[in-house]
Amino acid sequence: VDKYLSPTVPPYVTCSFRRPSDHRCDRRALISNSDYSSSAISSTSMQAFARWYTSSTAAPSSMRLSSVMKFIGGTNSRRNPLQRSRKFQTNSYGEQSPELAYVNRGPRYGSGPCTFFRLPFVPPDQIERDGFKGIDVALVGVPYDGGTTNRPGARYGPKGVREASSDHLRAVNQATGVSPLELGLCIRDVGDFNVSAPWSLESSHDEIEKKFANMLSHGAITPLSVGGDHSITLPILRALRKKVEEPLALIHIDAHADTGDAYLGSRFHHGAPFKVATDEGLIDPKRTIQIGIRGSLAHPEQWQFSKDSGMKVISMEEVETIGVKGVLAEIKGLLGGGKTGSGKVYISFDIDALDPAFAPGTGTPEIGGFTSREAQALLRGIGKLDLNIAGADVVEVSPPFDAGGVTSLAGANVMHELLCLVAESANRREE
């Protein structure tokens, strides 16, 4: 046993076995080569488990302790390629069951790696060597707020959301029953896509676009991103548009329409990404719906482009009138549903869609917004439409303006809801 728990074992190795006679008898573990004392499994417990399994009447007679250990240890090579088998998958982390890749189903108990939802982290050296091959859903931080026109701080959004998701989120969405990590997909935290020249807005967008384009070139990867201000959505859409045959449909949940024009010397700020995206043919305005728009305006025509271009705009006042069910009916009528839906859809959720009572830590708060419960209901309802989701993001979480971490917690929960949607959509495509 000690041989297979040597320092050559990759940082995250999840071993899962299922006893047919008891479908709930799962054995999951995290083996950490940096700190065995904090591991969820030890060599002694591994021995005990192996003895239990091999003594079980359900175990094949040919399977002995040595073969179990050989089976576990034999897949622990960092250089093994990701194999595209839905029943059995071995990747460079030695994981034999991707749908059970969750290193811990509960929150962190004060220690352990801080990653999105405690998922395995793909380090830069491995990305440089192996790329992103085999990953189905990539969780990405984009710590950039150079497009902010008001309060900065969203560059710390990925850090805050990572911390909150690692500390407080669990594997299963209790309301919908969806467990995105048990759908046979390879879901990874691929780190932050940083920029080298943050003072230059346009070059920063170019750099973000190139990094996303590089990731998307490695296969059918669905990105789920955390910003960063809302300007980061533009380079992500640019990268995605190169992968799809037609402009993307857009579900945009926000307090602001973000279809402004040049401001303070630039038209690429966080208040204009969707006008630029329309001008560049990245999104189809007639298949774009903006939900929760509210707040005071600099001038009456500030968001006129949304209406003139054909976008469906649902103000917060209208949301209050028709309710979440009415909003979902509008989305279904515009984008359709079914296994593939009407083309690919991108979902962008600005945390200021929530009322500042629930999300005070954001750059441009607007009172009169969604409650966190309404936002959950909206995203869960979108999940029932079976849309073909190409990617999603949650943006504008600004921890420096937060109170007690509630905005980061809200962002982490929104991200989890989006992960459920993205994972189910990716799973339907594979089927």
CSV table of C-alpha atoms in Angstrom, one decimal:
chain,number,residue,atom,x,y,z
A,1,VAL,CA,0.0,0.0,0.0
A,2,ASP,CA,2.8,2.4,0.9
A,3,LYS,CA,4.2,1.9,-2.5
A,4,TYR,CA,1.1,3.4,-4.1
A,5,LEU,CA,0.9,6.2,-1.6
A,6,SER,CA,4.4,7.4,-2.3
A,7,PRO,CA,5.2,11.1,-3.2
A,8,THR,CA,5.0,10.1,-6.9
A,9,VAL,CA,1.2,10.0,-6.6
A,10,PRO,CA,-0.4,13.1,-8.1
A,11,PRO,CA,-1.8,15.7,-5.8
A,12,TYR,CA,-5.4,14.7,-6.3
A,13,VAL,CA,-6.3,11.0,-6.6
A,14,THR,CA,-9.9,10.0,-6.2
A,15,CYS,CA,-10.5,6.3,-5.8
A,16,SER,CA,-14.1,5.2,-6.1
A,17,PHE,CA,-15.5,1.7,-5.9
A,18,ARG,CA,-19.1,0.6,-5.9
A,19,ARG,CA,-20.4,-2.6,-4.4
A,20,PRO,CA,-23.2,-3.9,-6.6
A,21,SER,CA,-25.1,-5.3,-3.7
A,22,ASP,CA,-25.3,-1.9,-2.1
A,23,HIS,CA,-25.6,0.9,-4.6
A,24,ARG,CA,-25.1,3.5,-1.9
A,25,CYS,CA,-21.8,2.0,-0.7
A,26,ASP,CA,-19.4,4.5,-2.2
A,27,ARG,CA,-15.7,4.7,-1.3
A,28,ARG,CA,-14.3,8.1,-2.1
A,29,ALA,CA,-11.0,9.6,-1.0
A,30,LEU,CA,-8.5,12.3,-1.5
A,31,ILE,CA,-4.9,11.4,-1.3
A,32,SER,CA,-2.6,14.4,-0.9
A,33,ASN,CA,1.1,13.9,-1.5
A,34,SER,CA,1.7,17.1,0.4
A,35,ASP,CA,0.0,16.3,3.7
A,36,TYR,CA,-1.2,12.7,4.4
A,37,SER,CA,-2.3,13.7,7.9
A,38,SER,CA,-5.1,15.8,6.4
A,39,SER,CA,-6.1,13.3,3.8
A,40,ALA,CA,-9.5,11.7,3.8
A,41,ILE,CA,-7.8,8.3,3.6
A,42,SER,CA,-4.7,6.7,5.0
A,43,SER,CA,-2.8,3.6,4.0
A,44,THR,CA,-4.3,1.8,6.9
A,45,SER,CA,-7.9,2.6,5.9
A,46,MET,CA,-7.0,1.7,2.3
A,47,GLN,CA,-5.8,-1.7,3.4
A,48,ALA,CA,-9.0,-2.1,5.4
A,49,PHE,CA,-11.1,-1.1,2.5
A,50,ALA,CA,-9.3,-3.4,0.1
A,51,ARG,CA,-9.8,-6.3,2.5
A,52,TRP,CA,-13.5,-5.5,2.8
A,53,TYR,CA,-13.9,-5.2,-1.0
A,54,THR,CA,-12.1,-8.4,-1.9
A,55,SER,CA,-13.9,-10.3,0.8
A,56,SER,CA,-17.2,-9.2,-0.5
A,57,THR,CA,-19.3,-11.7,-2.4
A,58,ALA,CA,-19.8,-9.1,-5.0
A,59,ALA,CA,-16.1,-8.9,-5.8
A,60,PRO,CA,-14.8,-11.0,-8.7
A,61,SER,CA,-13.0,-14.1,-7.4
A,62,SER,CA,-9.9,-13.1,-9.4
A,63,MET,CA,-9.6,-9.7,-7.7
A,64,ARG,CA,-7.3,-9.8,-4.7
A,65,LEU,CA,-5.7,-7.2,-2.6
A,66,SER,CA,-2.6,-7.1,-4.8
A,67,SER,CA,-4.6,-6.6,-8.0
A,68,VAL,CA,-6.7,-3.9,-6.4
A,69,MET,CA,-3.6,-2.0,-5.4
A,70,LYS,CA,-2.1,-2.6,-8.8
A,71,PHE,CA,-5.2,-1.3,-10.5
A,72,ILE,CA,-5.2,1.8,-8.3
A,73,GLY,CA,-1.5,2.5,-8.6
A,74,GLY,CA,-1.3,1.6,-12.3
A,75,THR,CA,-3.3,4.6,-13.4
A,76,ASN,CA,-1.4,7.2,-11.4
A,77,SER,CA,0.8,8.6,-14.2
A,78,ARG,CA,0.6,12.3,-14.8
A,79,ARG,CA,1.3,11.6,-18.5
A,80,ASN,CA,-1.7,9.4,-19.1
A,81,PRO,CA,-4.0,11.1,-21.6
A,82,LEU,CA,-7.6,11.8,-20.8
A,83,GLN,CA,-9.6,8.9,-22.2
A,84,ARG,CA,-13.1,9.7,-23.5
A,85,SER,CA,-15.0,6.9,-21.9
A,86,ARG,CA,-18.1,7.7,-20.1
A,87,LYS,CA,-18.0,4.5,-18.0
A,88,PHE,CA,-14.3,4.6,-17.2
A,89,GLN,CA,-11.9,7.5,-17.5
A,90,THR,CA,-8.3,7.8,-16.4
A,91,ASN,CA,-6.7,11.2,-16.6
A,92,SER,CA,-3.4,12.7,-15.6
A,93,TYR,CA,-4.5,13.0,-12.0
A,94,GLY,CA,-5.1,9.2,-11.8
A,95,GLU,CA,-8.8,9.7,-11.4
A,96,GLN,CA,-10.6,6.6,-12.5
A,97,SER,CA,-14.2,7.9,-12.3
A,98,PRO,CA,-14.7,11.5,-13.5
A,99,GLU,CA,-18.2,11.7,-12.3
A,100,LEU,CA,-16.9,11.2,-8.7
A,101,ALA,CA,-14.0,13.6,-9.1
A,102,TYR,CA,-15.3,15.7,-6.2
A,103,VAL,CA,-12.5,15.6,-3.7
A,104,ASN,CA,-14.9,16.3,-0.8
A,105,ARG,CA,-18.7,16.5,-0.9
A,106,GLY,CA,-18.8,18.9,2.0
A,107,PRO,CA,-17.3,22.3,2.7
A,108,ARG,CA,-13.7,22.6,3.7
A,109,TYR,CA,-13.0,22.2,7.4
A,110,GLY,CA,-10.6,25.1,7.7
A,111,SER,CA,-7.9,23.5,5.5
A,112,GLY,CA,-7.3,21.9,2.1
A,113,PRO,CA,-6.9,23.3,-1.4
A,114,CYS,CA,-9.0,26.4,-2.2
A,115,THR,CA,-10.4,25.8,-5.7
A,116,PHE,CA,-13.8,26.3,-7.3
A,117,PHE,CA,-16.1,23.8,-5.5
A,118,ARG,CA,-12.9,21.9,-4.2
A,119,LEU,CA,-12.4,20.5,-7.7
A,120,PRO,CA,-9.0,19.4,-8.9
A,121,PHE,CA,-6.8,22.3,-10.0
A,122,VAL,CA,-4.9,22.0,-13.3
A,123,PRO,CA,-1.6,23.7,-12.7
A,124,PRO,CA,0.0,26.0,-15.3
A,125,ASP,CA,2.9,23.5,-15.9
A,126,GLN,CA,0.5,20.8,-16.8
A,127,ILE,CA,-1.5,23.1,-19.1
A,128,GLU,CA,1.7,24.0,-20.8
A,129,ARG,CA,2.6,20.4,-21.3
A,130,ASP,CA,-0.8,18.7,-21.9
A,131,GLY,CA,-3.1,21.6,-22.8
A,132,PHE,CA,-6.7,21.3,-21.9
A,133,LYS,CA,-7.4,18.1,-23.7
A,134,GLY,CA,-10.2,16.0,-22.3
A,135,ILE,CA,-11.7,18.7,-20.1
A,136,ASP,CA,-15.5,19.1,-20.7
A,137,VAL,CA,-16.2,22.1,-18.4
A,138,ALA,CA,-13.4,24.6,-17.5
A,139,LEU,CA,-13.9,26.8,-14.5
A,140,VAL,CA,-11.9,30.0,-15.1
A,141,GLY,CA,-11.2,33.1,-13.1
A,142,VAL,CA,-10.7,36.3,-15.0
A,143,PRO,CA,-9.3,38.8,-12.4
A,144,TYR,CA,-9.6,42.0,-14.5
A,145,ASP,CA,-11.5,45.2,-13.7
A,146,GLY,CA,-9.8,47.7,-16.0
A,147,GLY,CA,-13.1,48.4,-17.7
A,148,THR,CA,-14.8,49.6,-14.6
A,149,THR,CA,-16.3,53.0,-14.7
A,150,ASN,CA,-17.3,53.2,-11.1
A,151,ARG,CA,-16.0,51.3,-8.0
A,152,PRO,CA,-13.1,48.9,-8.8
A,153,GLY,CA,-12.4,45.7,-7.0
A,154,ALA,CA,-13.9,43.1,-9.2
A,155,ARG,CA,-10.4,41.8,-10.0
A,156,TYR,CA,-10.7,40.1,-6.6
A,157,GLY,CA,-13.9,38.4,-7.6
A,158,PRO,CA,-12.4,35.0,-8.6
A,159,LYS,CA,-10.5,34.9,-5.3
A,160,GLY,CA,-13.7,35.7,-3.3
A,161,VAL,CA,-15.9,33.3,-5.2
A,162,ARG,CA,-13.3,30.5,-5.0
A,163,GLU,CA,-13.1,30.9,-1.3
A,164,ALA,CA,-16.8,30.9,-0.8
A,165,SER,CA,-17.4,28.0,-3.1
A,166,SER,CA,-14.7,26.0,-1.5
A,167,ASP,CA,-15.9,26.7,2.0
A,168,HIS,CA,-19.7,26.6,1.6
A,169,LEU,CA,-20.9,24.7,-1.5
A,170,ARG,CA,-21.7,21.1,-1.8
A,171,ALA,CA,-21.9,18.6,-4.6
A,172,VAL,CA,-25.7,18.2,-5.1
A,173,ASN,CA,-28.3,20.9,-6.0
A,174,GLN,CA,-30.9,20.0,-3.5
A,175,ALA,CA,-33.7,21.8,-5.3
A,176,THR,CA,-33.2,20.2,-8.8
A,177,GLY,CA,-31.4,17.0,-7.8
A,178,VAL,CA,-28.6,17.8,-10.3
A,179,SER,CA,-25.1,16.7,-9.3
A,180,PRO,CA,-22.9,18.1,-12.1
A,181,LEU,CA,-19.9,16.0,-11.0
A,182,GLU,CA,-21.8,12.7,-11.4
A,183,LEU,CA,-22.7,13.2,-15.1
A,184,GLY,CA,-19.5,11.6,-16.4
A,185,LEU,CA,-17.9,14.9,-17.3
A,186,CYS,CA,-14.4,16.1,-16.6
A,187,ILE,CA,-14.8,19.4,-14.8
A,188,ARG,CA,-11.7,21.3,-13.7
A,189,ASP,CA,-10.6,24.6,-12.1
A,190,VAL,CA,-8.0,25.7,-14.7
A,191,GLY,CA,-6.9,28.7,-12.6
A,192,ASP,CA,-7.0,32.4,-13.5
A,193,PHE,CA,-6.4,34.0,-16.9
A,194,ASN,CA,-4.3,37.0,-15.9
A,195,VAL,CA,-3.3,39.8,-18.1
A,196,SER,CA,0.2,41.2,-18.4
A,197,ALA,CA,-0.7,44.9,-19.1
A,198,PRO,CA,-3.8,45.7,-17.1
A,199,TRP,CA,-3.6,49.4,-17.7
A,200,SER,CA,-4.4,48.8,-21.4
A,201,LEU,CA,-8.0,47.9,-21.8
A,202,GLU,CA,-8.0,46.8,-25.4
A,203,SER,CA,-4.7,44.8,-25.2
A,204,SER,CA,-6.0,43.1,-22.0
A,205,HIS,CA,-9.1,42.0,-23.9
A,206,ASP,CA,-6.9,40.7,-26.7
A,207,GLU,CA,-4.9,38.7,-24.2
A,208,ILE,CA,-8.0,37.3,-22.5
A,209,GLU,CA,-9.4,36.4,-25.9
A,210,LYS,CA,-6.2,34.5,-26.9
A,211,LYS,CA,-6.2,32.6,-23.7
A,212,PHE,CA,-9.8,31.5,-24.1
A,213,ALA,CA,-9.3,30.7,-27.8
A,214,ASN,CA,-6.3,28.5,-26.9
A,215,MET,CA,-8.3,26.6,-24.4
A,216,LEU,CA,-11.3,26.2,-26.7
A,217,SER,CA,-9.0,24.8,-29.4
A,218,HIS,CA,-8.4,21.7,-27.4
A,219,GLY,CA,-11.8,20.3,-27.8
A,220,ALA,CA,-15.5,20.7,-27.0
A,221,ILE,CA,-14.9,22.7,-23.8
A,222,THR,CA,-17.6,24.7,-22.1
A,223,PRO,CA,-16.1,27.7,-20.2
A,224,LEU,CA,-17.7,28.9,-16.9
A,225,SER,CA,-16.0,32.1,-15.9
A,226,VAL,CA,-15.8,34.4,-12.9
A,227,GLY,CA,-14.9,38.0,-13.4
A,228,GLY,CA,-13.8,40.6,-13.2
A,229,ASP,CA,-15.9,43.4,-14.5
A,230,HIS,CA,-18.5,42.9,-17.3
A,231,SER,CA,-16.1,43.9,-20.0
A,232,ILE,CA,-14.4,40.5,-19.8
A,233,THR,CA,-17.5,38.9,-21.4
A,234,LEU,CA,-16.6,40.6,-24.7
A,235,PRO,CA,-13.3,38.7,-25.3
A,236,ILE,CA,-14.9,35.5,-24.1
A,237,LEU,CA,-17.6,35.9,-26.7
A,238,ARG,CA,-15.0,36.7,-29.4
A,239,ALA,CA,-13.2,33.4,-28.6
A,240,LEU,CA,-16.5,31.4,-28.6
A,241,ARG,CA,-17.7,33.0,-31.8
A,242,LYS,CA,-14.8,31.5,-33.7
A,243,LYS,CA,-16.0,28.0,-32.6
A,244,VAL,CA,-19.6,28.3,-33.6
A,245,GLU,CA,-21.3,28.7,-37.0
A,246,GLU,CA,-23.6,31.5,-36.1
A,247,PRO,CA,-23.9,34.4,-33.6
A,248,LEU,CA,-24.7,33.3,-30.1
A,249,ALA,CA,-28.0,33.8,-28.4
A,250,LEU,CA,-27.6,35.6,-25.1
A,251,ILE,CA,-29.4,35.5,-21.7
A,252,HIS,CA,-28.2,38.5,-19.9
A,253,ILE,CA,-29.2,39.0,-16.2
A,254,ASP,CA,-28.2,42.4,-14.9
A,255,ALA,CA,-29.3,45.7,-13.5
A,256,HIS,CA,-27.8,47.4,-16.5
A,257,ALA,CA,-28.3,46.7,-20.2
A,258,ASP,CA,-24.6,47.3,-20.9
A,259,THR,CA,-25.2,48.5,-24.4
A,260,GLY,CA,-23.8,51.9,-24.0
A,261,ASP,CA,-21.2,53.6,-26.3
A,262,ALA,CA,-18.0,55.4,-25.8
A,263,TYR,CA,-17.4,56.7,-22.3
A,264,LEU,CA,-14.3,58.3,-20.7
A,265,GLY,CA,-12.3,57.7,-23.9
A,266,SER,CA,-13.3,54.0,-24.6
A,267,ARG,CA,-16.1,52.0,-26.0
A,268,PHE,CA,-14.8,48.7,-24.4
A,269,HIS,CA,-15.7,49.5,-20.8
A,270,HIS,CA,-18.0,47.3,-18.7
A,271,GLY,CA,-21.1,49.3,-19.7
A,272,ALA,CA,-20.9,48.5,-23.4
A,273,PRO,CA,-19.9,44.9,-24.1
A,274,PHE,CA,-23.1,43.8,-25.7
A,275,LYS,CA,-23.3,46.7,-28.1
A,276,VAL,CA,-19.8,45.9,-29.2
A,277,ALA,CA,-20.7,42.2,-29.4
A,278,THR,CA,-23.6,43.0,-31.6
A,279,ASP,CA,-21.6,45.3,-33.8
A,280,GLU,CA,-19.0,42.5,-34.2
A,281,GLY,CA,-21.6,39.8,-35.0
A,282,LEU,CA,-20.8,37.8,-31.8
A,283,ILE,CA,-24.4,37.7,-30.6
A,284,ASP,CA,-27.7,37.8,-32.3
A,285,PRO,CA,-29.7,40.8,-30.9
A,286,LYS,CA,-33.0,39.2,-31.9
A,287,ARG,CA,-32.1,36.2,-29.8
A,288,THR,CA,-30.9,38.2,-26.9
A,289,ILE,CA,-32.9,38.8,-23.7
A,290,GLN,CA,-31.9,41.2,-20.9
A,291,ILE,CA,-33.5,40.6,-17.5
A,292,GLY,CA,-33.8,42.8,-14.4
A,293,ILE,CA,-32.8,46.1,-16.0
A,294,ARG,CA,-33.4,49.0,-13.5
A,295,GLY,CA,-31.9,52.1,-11.9
A,296,SER,CA,-31.4,55.7,-12.7
A,297,LEU,CA,-30.0,56.8,-16.1
A,298,ALA,CA,-27.5,59.3,-17.2
A,299,HIS,CA,-29.9,60.2,-20.1
A,300,PRO,CA,-33.2,58.7,-21.3
A,301,GLU,CA,-31.7,57.0,-24.3
A,302,GLN,CA,-28.8,55.3,-22.5
A,303,TRP,CA,-29.9,51.8,-23.4
A,304,GLN,CA,-31.8,52.7,-26.6
A,305,PHE,CA,-29.5,50.4,-28.6
A,306,SER,CA,-31.0,47.4,-26.9
A,307,LYS,CA,-34.4,48.2,-28.2
A,308,ASP,CA,-33.3,49.5,-31.6
A,309,SER,CA,-31.3,46.4,-32.3
A,310,GLY,CA,-34.2,44.0,-31.4
A,311,MET,CA,-33.1,42.8,-28.0
A,312,LYS,CA,-35.9,41.7,-25.6
A,313,VAL,CA,-35.5,43.9,-22.5
A,314,ILE,CA,-37.4,42.9,-19.4
A,315,SER,CA,-37.2,45.6,-16.8
A,316,MET,CA,-37.3,44.8,-13.1
A,317,GLU,CA,-40.7,46.5,-13.0
A,318,GLU,CA,-41.9,44.0,-15.6
A,319,VAL,CA,-40.4,41.1,-13.7
A,320,GLU,CA,-42.4,42.2,-10.7
A,321,THR,CA,-45.5,42.1,-12.8
A,322,ILE,CA,-45.1,38.8,-14.7
A,323,GLY,CA,-43.0,37.0,-12.1
A,324,VAL,CA,-40.2,34.5,-12.7
A,325,LYS,CA,-42.6,32.1,-14.5
A,326,GLY,CA,-43.4,34.9,-16.9
A,327,VAL,CA,-39.8,35.6,-17.6
A,328,LEU,CA,-39.1,32.0,-18.3
A,329,ALA,CA,-42.0,31.9,-20.7
A,330,GLU,CA,-40.4,34.9,-22.5
A,331,ILE,CA,-37.0,33.1,-22.7
A,332,LYS,CA,-38.6,29.9,-24.0
A,333,GLY,CA,-40.6,31.8,-26.6
A,334,LEU,CA,-37.4,33.6,-27.8
A,335,LEU,CA,-34.9,30.8,-27.6
A,336,GLY,CA,-37.0,27.6,-27.8
A,337,GLY,CA,-36.0,24.5,-25.9
A,338,GLY,CA,-35.5,20.8,-26.4
A,339,LYS,CA,-32.2,18.9,-26.7
A,340,THR,CA,-30.4,21.4,-28.8
A,341,GLY,CA,-32.6,24.5,-28.5
A,342,SER,CA,-32.4,27.2,-31.1
A,343,GLY,CA,-28.6,27.4,-31.5
A,344,LYS,CA,-26.0,27.9,-28.9
A,345,VAL,CA,-26.7,30.2,-25.9
A,346,TYR,CA,-24.4,32.2,-23.6
A,347,ILE,CA,-25.5,33.1,-20.1
A,348,SER,CA,-24.1,36.2,-18.4
A,349,PHE,CA,-25.0,37.0,-14.8
A,350,ASP,CA,-24.0,40.3,-13.3
A,351,ILE,CA,-24.1,40.0,-9.5
A,352,ASP,CA,-25.7,43.5,-9.4
A,353,ALA,CA,-28.8,41.9,-10.8
A,354,LEU,CA,-29.3,41.1,-7.1
A,355,ASP,CA,-30.6,43.7,-4.8
A,356,PRO,CA,-27.7,45.2,-2.8
A,357,ALA,CA,-29.3,43.8,0.4
A,358,PHE,CA,-28.1,40.4,-1.0
A,359,ALA,CA,-25.0,41.6,-2.9
A,360,PRO,CA,-23.6,44.8,-1.6
A,361,GLY,CA,-20.1,44.0,-2.8
A,362,THR,CA,-20.3,45.2,-6.4
A,363,GLY,CA,-19.1,48.2,-8.4
A,364,THR,CA,-22.5,49.7,-9.5
A,365,PRO,CA,-25.2,48.6,-7.0
A,366,GLU,CA,-28.9,49.4,-7.8
A,367,ILE,CA,-31.7,49.0,-5.3
A,368,GLY,CA,-34.9,47.1,-6.2
A,369,GLY,CA,-33.3,44.0,-7.6
A,370,PHE,CA,-33.8,40.3,-7.4
A,371,THR,CA,-33.7,38.5,-4.2
A,372,SER,CA,-31.2,35.6,-4.1
A,373,ARG,CA,-34.2,33.2,-4.0
A,374,GLU,CA,-35.7,34.7,-7.1
A,375,ALA,CA,-32.3,34.5,-8.9
A,376,GLN,CA,-32.1,30.8,-8.0
A,377,ALA,CA,-35.6,30.2,-9.3
A,378,LEU,CA,-34.8,31.9,-12.5
A,379,LEU,CA,-31.6,29.9,-13.2
A,380,ARG,CA,-33.3,26.6,-12.2
A,381,GLY,CA,-36.1,27.4,-14.5
A,382,ILE,CA,-33.7,28.1,-17.4
A,383,GLY,CA,-32.3,24.6,-16.6
A,384,LYS,CA,-35.6,23.1,-17.5
A,385,LEU,CA,-35.6,24.6,-21.0
A,386,ASP,CA,-32.8,22.2,-22.1
A,387,LEU,CA,-30.9,24.9,-23.9
A,388,ASN,CA,-27.6,24.3,-25.8
A,389,ILE,CA,-25.3,26.3,-23.6
A,390,ALA,CA,-22.0,27.3,-25.1
A,391,GLY,CA,-20.7,29.1,-21.9
A,392,ALA,CA,-21.6,31.3,-19.0
A,393,ASP,CA,-20.1,33.7,-16.5
A,394,VAL,CA,-20.8,35.5,-13.3
A,395,VAL,CA,-19.2,39.0,-13.0
A,396,GLU,CA,-18.8,42.1,-11.0
A,397,VAL,CA,-18.3,40.5,-7.6
A,398,SER,CA,-16.2,43.1,-5.7
A,399,PRO,CA,-15.0,41.7,-2.4
A,400,PRO,CA,-13.5,45.0,-1.2
A,401,PHE,CA,-17.0,46.4,-1.0
A,402,ASP,CA,-18.6,43.3,0.5
A,403,ALA,CA,-20.0,42.8,3.9
A,404,GLY,CA,-19.2,39.6,5.7
A,405,GLY,CA,-18.6,37.8,2.4
A,406,VAL,CA,-22.3,37.7,1.4
A,407,THR,CA,-21.7,38.8,-2.2
A,408,SER,CA,-18.9,36.3,-2.7
A,409,LEU,CA,-21.3,33.6,-1.3
A,410,ALA,CA,-24.0,34.8,-3.6
A,411,GLY,CA,-21.6,34.7,-6.6
A,412,ALA,CA,-20.5,31.1,-5.6
A,413,ASN,CA,-24.1,30.0,-5.5
A,414,VAL,CA,-24.9,31.6,-8.8
A,415,MET,CA,-21.9,29.9,-10.2
A,416,HIS,CA,-23.1,26.5,-8.9
A,417,GLU,CA,-26.5,27.0,-10.5
A,418,LEU,CA,-24.7,27.9,-13.8
A,419,LEU,CA,-22.5,24.8,-13.4
A,420,CYS,CA,-25.6,22.6,-13.2
A,421,LEU,CA,-26.9,24.2,-16.4
A,422,VAL,CA,-23.6,24.0,-18.2
A,423,ALA,CA,-22.9,20.4,-17.1
A,424,GLU,CA,-26.3,19.1,-18.1
A,425,SER,CA,-26.1,20.8,-21.5
A,426,ALA,CA,-22.6,19.3,-22.1
A,427,ASN,CA,-23.9,16.0,-21.0
A,428,ARG,CA,-26.8,16.2,-23.5
A,429,ARG,CA,-24.4,17.0,-26.3
A,430,GLU,CA,-22.3,13.9,-25.5
A,431,GLU,CA,-25.4,11.7,-25.5
